[in-house]
Amino acid sequence: GRTYIVTGAASGIGAETCRQLRAAGARVIGVDRHDTDNADELFLSDLSDPAAIDDLATRLPEGADGLANIAGLPPTAAPDLLLKVNLIGLRRLTERLVPKLADGASIVNLASLAGFGWADALDQVRGALALDFDGDIAGFCADNRLAEGGRSYFLSKEALIVWTMQNRWTWRERGIRMNAISPGPVDTPILPDFIETLGARAEEDMRVMDRPGRPVDIAPVVGFLLSTGSGWLRGANIAADGGMSSHLLTGMH
Ligand code: NAI
């Protein structure tokens, strides 16, 4: 059977991904800061803390067939903490884990429709991708006004999409590939946080869809990207958004 590492296993999209992967016969190793029995084995860790991430990477078993980076914070979180979890820590865990993954493994990053505008924000994206835990993350957030209007969240997802594309095939000699998924609004415990931060804009967006997404709408896409059947997808960013990105691209309902 196949083994997958899933971060954010305790709630929402990560929890449903664990359930579906296990139902399909895979062994699931969960990572979260909260306890859960959604996974076959759970590693408690704080993915905003570089020492915790390095310790986690040391303790996780060798030979997993995939890594799903699903843990993330909503735009109500402090901007520097948000960048650490959604981007800087995600990258650190991934880079530390790659040597331990099986050849042919698949890495899947939970981005967002919020990252849709990455091409219009490349200077900021480059700045975010230059950050590591030794850098002045709080200073970067202040300089770029990331506390305003949930901008930290948007930038974290824009940068995650660009990083996914850049690293689509970085580990090609081992057949390890990377892709992303960009959900629209999904009904999980953090949906109210988005509506609180984005206000009228979020409500406007919601009107474009028949309903918000549910974790069951997203988990199968994660499963597909983890599976061997998606082996020719590299650097893809799959929209799972009830049609919202099509609406934004065409301006048509
Ligand atoms: P959720 O809040 O239900 O689950 C997130 C999980 O990440 C939680 O179990 C939480 O404990 C864990 N986590 C957060 N910070 C952590 C840390 N420092 N260390 C370890 N674990 C940590 O959220 P949801 O909605 O399931 O989101 C999952 C991913 O999907 C996130 O990356 C989010 O940005 C993304 N997403 C969510 C959308 C939505 O509308 N719910 C839309 C688009 C993307």
Coordinates of C-alpha atoms and ligand atoms in Angstrom, one line a residue:
G1 CA 0.0 0.0 0.0
R2 CA 0.9 3.6 -0.3
T3 CA 1.9 6.0 2.5
Y4 CA 1.1 9.7 2.6
I5 CA 2.1 12.5 4.9
V6 CA -0.8 15.0 5.4
T7 CA -0.3 18.3 7.3
G8 CA -3.3 20.0 8.8
A9 CA -4.8 16.6 9.5
A10 CA -6.9 17.7 12.5
S11 CA -9.5 19.9 10.7
G12 CA -11.3 20.8 7.5
I13 CA -9.7 19.9 4.2
G14 CA -6.8 18.0 5.8
A15 CA -9.1 15.9 7.9
E16 CA -11.3 14.9 5.0
T17 CA -8.2 14.2 2.9
C18 CA -7.0 11.8 5.6
R19 CA -10.4 10.0 5.7
Q20 CA -10.6 9.6 2.0
L21 CA -7.0 8.4 1.6
R22 CA -7.5 5.9 4.4
A23 CA -10.8 4.7 2.9
A24 CA -8.9 4.0 -0.3
G25 CA -6.4 1.8 1.6
A26 CA -3.5 4.2 2.1
R27 CA -1.6 4.6 5.3
V28 CA -1.8 8.2 6.4
I29 CA 0.7 10.0 8.7
G30 CA -0.9 13.1 10.0
V31 CA 0.8 16.3 11.2
D32 CA -1.0 19.1 13.1
R33 CA -0.6 21.2 16.2
H34 CA -3.9 19.7 17.4
D35 CA -4.6 16.2 18.4
T36 CA -6.7 14.0 16.1
D37 CA -7.4 10.4 15.3
N38 CA -8.0 11.1 11.6
A39 CA -4.6 9.6 10.7
D40 CA -3.0 6.2 11.3
E41 CA -0.2 7.9 13.1
L42 CA 0.0 11.5 14.2
F43 CA 2.9 13.8 14.7
L44 CA 2.1 16.9 16.8
S45 CA 4.2 19.9 15.6
D46 CA 4.1 23.6 15.3
L47 CA 4.7 24.4 11.7
S48 CA 5.5 28.0 12.4
D49 CA 8.6 27.0 14.4
P50 CA 11.8 26.1 12.5
A51 CA 13.2 24.0 15.3
A52 CA 9.9 22.0 15.5
I53 CA 9.9 21.6 11.8
D54 CA 13.5 20.3 11.7
D55 CA 12.7 17.9 14.6
L56 CA 9.5 16.7 12.8
A57 CA 11.4 16.1 9.5
T58 CA 13.9 14.0 11.5
R59 CA 11.2 11.9 13.2
L60 CA 8.9 11.3 10.2
P61 CA 9.4 7.9 8.7
E62 CA 11.3 7.3 5.4
G63 CA 9.7 6.3 2.1
A64 CA 6.4 8.1 2.0
D65 CA 4.8 8.2 -1.5
G66 CA 3.5 11.8 -1.1
L67 CA 3.3 14.9 1.0
A68 CA 0.1 17.0 1.2
N69 CA 0.9 20.4 2.6
I70 CA -2.6 21.4 3.8
A71 CA -2.0 23.1 7.2
G72 CA -2.6 26.8 6.9
L73 CA -3.8 29.9 8.8
P74 CA -6.6 32.3 7.7
P75 CA -6.2 36.0 7.1
T76 CA -7.3 36.9 10.6
A77 CA -3.9 35.5 11.9
A78 CA -1.0 37.9 12.5
P79 CA 0.8 38.5 9.2
D80 CA 4.2 37.2 10.2
L81 CA 2.8 34.1 11.8
L82 CA 0.7 33.5 8.7
L83 CA 3.7 33.8 6.4
K84 CA 5.6 31.4 8.6
V85 CA 2.9 28.7 8.5
N86 CA 1.5 29.1 5.0
L87 CA 4.8 29.7 3.1
I88 CA 8.1 29.7 5.0
G89 CA 7.5 26.7 7.2
L90 CA 5.8 24.8 4.4
R91 CA 8.9 25.2 2.3
R92 CA 11.2 24.3 5.1
L93 CA 9.3 21.1 5.9
T94 CA 9.1 20.1 2.2
E95 CA 12.8 20.7 1.6
R96 CA 13.8 18.8 4.7
L97 CA 11.5 15.9 3.8
V98 CA 12.3 15.4 0.1
P99 CA 15.4 13.3 0.9
K100 CA 13.2 10.9 2.9
L101 CA 10.4 10.6 0.3
A102 CA 10.1 7.6 -2.0
D103 CA 11.3 7.9 -5.6
G104 CA 8.3 9.0 -7.7
A105 CA 6.7 10.8 -4.7
S106 CA 4.1 13.5 -5.2
I107 CA 4.0 16.8 -3.3
V108 CA 0.7 18.7 -3.2
N109 CA 0.4 22.2 -1.9
L110 CA -3.0 23.7 -0.8
A111 CA -2.9 27.1 -2.3
S112 CA -6.1 29.1 -2.9
L113 CA -8.2 31.2 -5.3
A114 CA -6.7 34.0 -3.2
G115 CA -3.4 33.3 -5.0
F116 CA -5.0 33.9 -8.4
G117 CA -3.3 37.3 -8.9
W118 CA 0.2 36.1 -8.5
A119 CA 1.3 37.4 -12.0
D120 CA 0.4 41.0 -10.9
A121 CA 2.3 40.7 -7.7
L122 CA 5.6 39.2 -8.8
D123 CA 7.9 41.8 -7.0
Q124 CA 6.2 41.1 -3.7
V125 CA 6.1 37.4 -4.5
R126 CA 9.9 37.4 -5.1
G127 CA 10.3 39.2 -1.8
A128 CA 8.2 36.7 0.1
L129 CA 10.1 33.8 -1.5
A130 CA 13.4 35.3 -0.4
L131 CA 12.3 35.1 3.2
D132 CA 13.5 32.4 5.6
F133 CA 13.2 32.0 9.3
D134 CA 16.5 34.0 9.8
G135 CA 15.1 37.0 7.8
D136 CA 13.2 40.0 9.1
I137 CA 9.7 38.6 8.5
A138 CA 7.9 41.1 10.7
G139 CA 9.8 43.9 8.9
F140 CA 8.8 42.5 5.5
C141 CA 5.1 42.4 6.6
A142 CA 5.3 46.0 7.8
D143 CA 7.1 47.3 4.7
N144 CA 4.6 45.6 2.4
R145 CA 1.5 46.5 4.5
L146 CA 0.5 42.9 4.8
A147 CA -1.8 43.6 7.7
E148 CA -4.2 45.4 5.4
G149 CA -7.2 43.7 3.9
G150 CA -5.9 40.1 4.4
R151 CA -3.0 40.9 2.1
S152 CA -0.7 38.5 4.0
Y153 CA -3.0 35.6 3.1
F154 CA -3.2 36.5 -0.6
L155 CA 0.6 37.0 -0.8
S156 CA 1.3 33.7 1.0
K157 CA -0.9 31.8 -1.6
E158 CA 0.5 33.8 -4.6
A159 CA 4.0 32.9 -3.5
L160 CA 3.0 29.3 -2.9
I161 CA 1.7 29.0 -6.4
V162 CA 4.8 30.5 -7.9
W163 CA 7.0 28.3 -5.8
T164 CA 5.1 25.2 -6.9
M165 CA 5.6 26.1 -10.5
Q166 CA 9.3 26.8 -10.0
N167 CA 9.8 23.5 -8.2
R168 CA 7.5 21.4 -10.4
W169 CA 10.3 19.1 -11.4
T170 CA 13.2 20.2 -9.2
W171 CA 13.8 16.7 -8.0
R172 CA 13.3 15.1 -11.4
E173 CA 16.2 12.6 -11.0
R174 CA 14.1 11.0 -8.3
G175 CA 10.8 11.5 -10.1
I176 CA 9.5 13.7 -7.4
R177 CA 7.0 16.3 -8.6
M178 CA 5.0 19.1 -7.2
N179 CA 1.5 20.5 -7.9
A180 CA -1.0 22.9 -6.2
I181 CA -4.7 23.1 -5.7
S182 CA -6.6 26.4 -5.5
P183 CA -10.0 26.0 -3.8
G184 CA -12.5 28.8 -3.7
P185 CA -14.3 29.4 -0.4
V186 CA -14.7 26.1 1.4
D187 CA -17.0 25.5 4.4
T188 CA -14.5 24.7 7.2
P189 CA -14.0 26.4 10.6
I190 CA -11.9 29.2 8.9
L191 CA -14.6 30.3 6.4
P192 CA -15.9 33.0 8.8
D193 CA -12.4 34.3 9.1
F194 CA -12.3 35.0 5.4
I195 CA -15.6 36.7 5.4
E196 CA -14.6 38.8 8.4
T197 CA -11.4 40.0 6.7
L198 CA -12.6 40.4 3.1
G199 CA -16.1 41.7 4.0
A200 CA -18.2 42.8 1.0
R201 CA -15.7 41.3 -1.5
A202 CA -16.1 37.8 0.0
E203 CA -19.9 38.1 -0.2
E204 CA -19.7 39.3 -3.8
D205 CA -17.5 36.3 -4.6
M206 CA -19.9 33.9 -2.9
R207 CA -22.8 35.2 -5.1
V208 CA -20.9 33.9 -8.2
M209 CA -21.2 30.3 -6.9
D210 CA -24.2 28.1 -6.2
R211 CA -22.7 27.2 -2.8
P212 CA -19.4 27.3 -1.0
G213 CA -17.2 24.3 -1.4
R214 CA -17.0 21.5 1.1
P215 CA -14.0 19.5 2.2
V216 CA -15.4 16.5 0.2
D217 CA -15.1 18.7 -2.9
I218 CA -11.4 19.2 -2.4
A219 CA -10.0 16.0 -0.9
P220 CA -10.5 13.9 -4.1
V221 CA -8.4 16.5 -6.0
V222 CA -5.6 16.0 -3.4
G223 CA -6.0 12.3 -3.8
F224 CA -5.7 12.5 -7.6
L225 CA -2.5 14.7 -7.4
L226 CA -1.0 12.3 -4.9
S227 CA -1.7 9.3 -7.1
T228 CA 0.4 7.9 -9.9
G229 CA -2.3 8.7 -12.4
S230 CA -1.4 12.3 -12.2
G231 CA 2.2 11.6 -13.0
W232 CA 2.5 13.9 -16.0
L233 CA 1.1 16.9 -14.0
R234 CA 4.0 19.1 -12.8
G235 CA 3.7 22.6 -11.5
A236 CA -0.1 22.5 -12.2
N237 CA -2.4 24.6 -10.1
I238 CA -5.8 23.0 -10.2
A239 CA -8.8 25.3 -9.6
A240 CA -11.4 23.6 -7.4
D241 CA -13.6 26.6 -6.9
G242 CA -17.1 26.0 -8.2
G243 CA -16.2 28.0 -11.3
M244 CA -15.1 31.2 -9.6
S245 CA -11.8 31.5 -11.4
S246 CA -13.5 31.0 -14.7
H247 CA -15.8 33.8 -13.8
L248 CA -12.8 36.1 -12.8
L249 CA -11.0 35.3 -16.0
T250 CA -13.9 35.9 -18.4
G251 CA -15.9 38.3 -16.4
M252 CA -19.0 36.2 -17.3
H253 CA -21.5 34.4 -15.1
Ligands
NAI1 P1 -8.7 24.4 9.0 O1 -8.5 25.5 10.0 O2 -10.0 23.7 9.1 O3 -7.5 23.4 9.0 C1 -6.2 23.9 9.1 C2 -5.4 22.9 9.9 O4 -4.0 23.4 9.9 C3 -5.8 22.9 11.4 O5 -6.0 21.6 11.8 C4 -4.7 23.6 12.1 O6 -4.5 23.1 13.5 C5 -3.5 23.3 11.2 N1 -2.5 24.3 11.5 C6 -2.6 25.7 11.5 N2 -1.5 26.2 11.9 C7 -0.6 25.2 12.3 C8 0.7 25.2 12.8 N3 1.4 26.3 13.1 N4 1.3 24.0 13.0 C9 0.6 22.8 12.7 N5 -0.7 22.8 12.2 C10 -1.3 24.0 12.0 O7 -8.6 25.1 7.5 P2 -9.0 24.5 6.1 O8 -10.1 25.4 5.6 O9 -9.2 23.1 6.1 O10 -7.7 24.9 5.3 C11 -6.7 24.0 4.8 C12 -5.9 24.7 3.8 O11 -6.8 25.0 2.7 C13 -5.2 26.0 4.2 O12 -3.9 26.0 3.7 C14 -6.1 27.0 3.6 O13 -5.4 28.2 3.4 C15 -6.5 26.4 2.3 N6 -7.8 26.9 1.8 C16 -8.9 27.0 2.5 C17 -10.0 27.6 2.0 C18 -11.3 27.7 2.7 O14 -12.2 28.5 2.3 N7 -11.5 27.0 3.8 C19 -10.0 28.1 0.6 C20 -8.8 28.0 -0.1 C21 -7.7 27.4 0.5

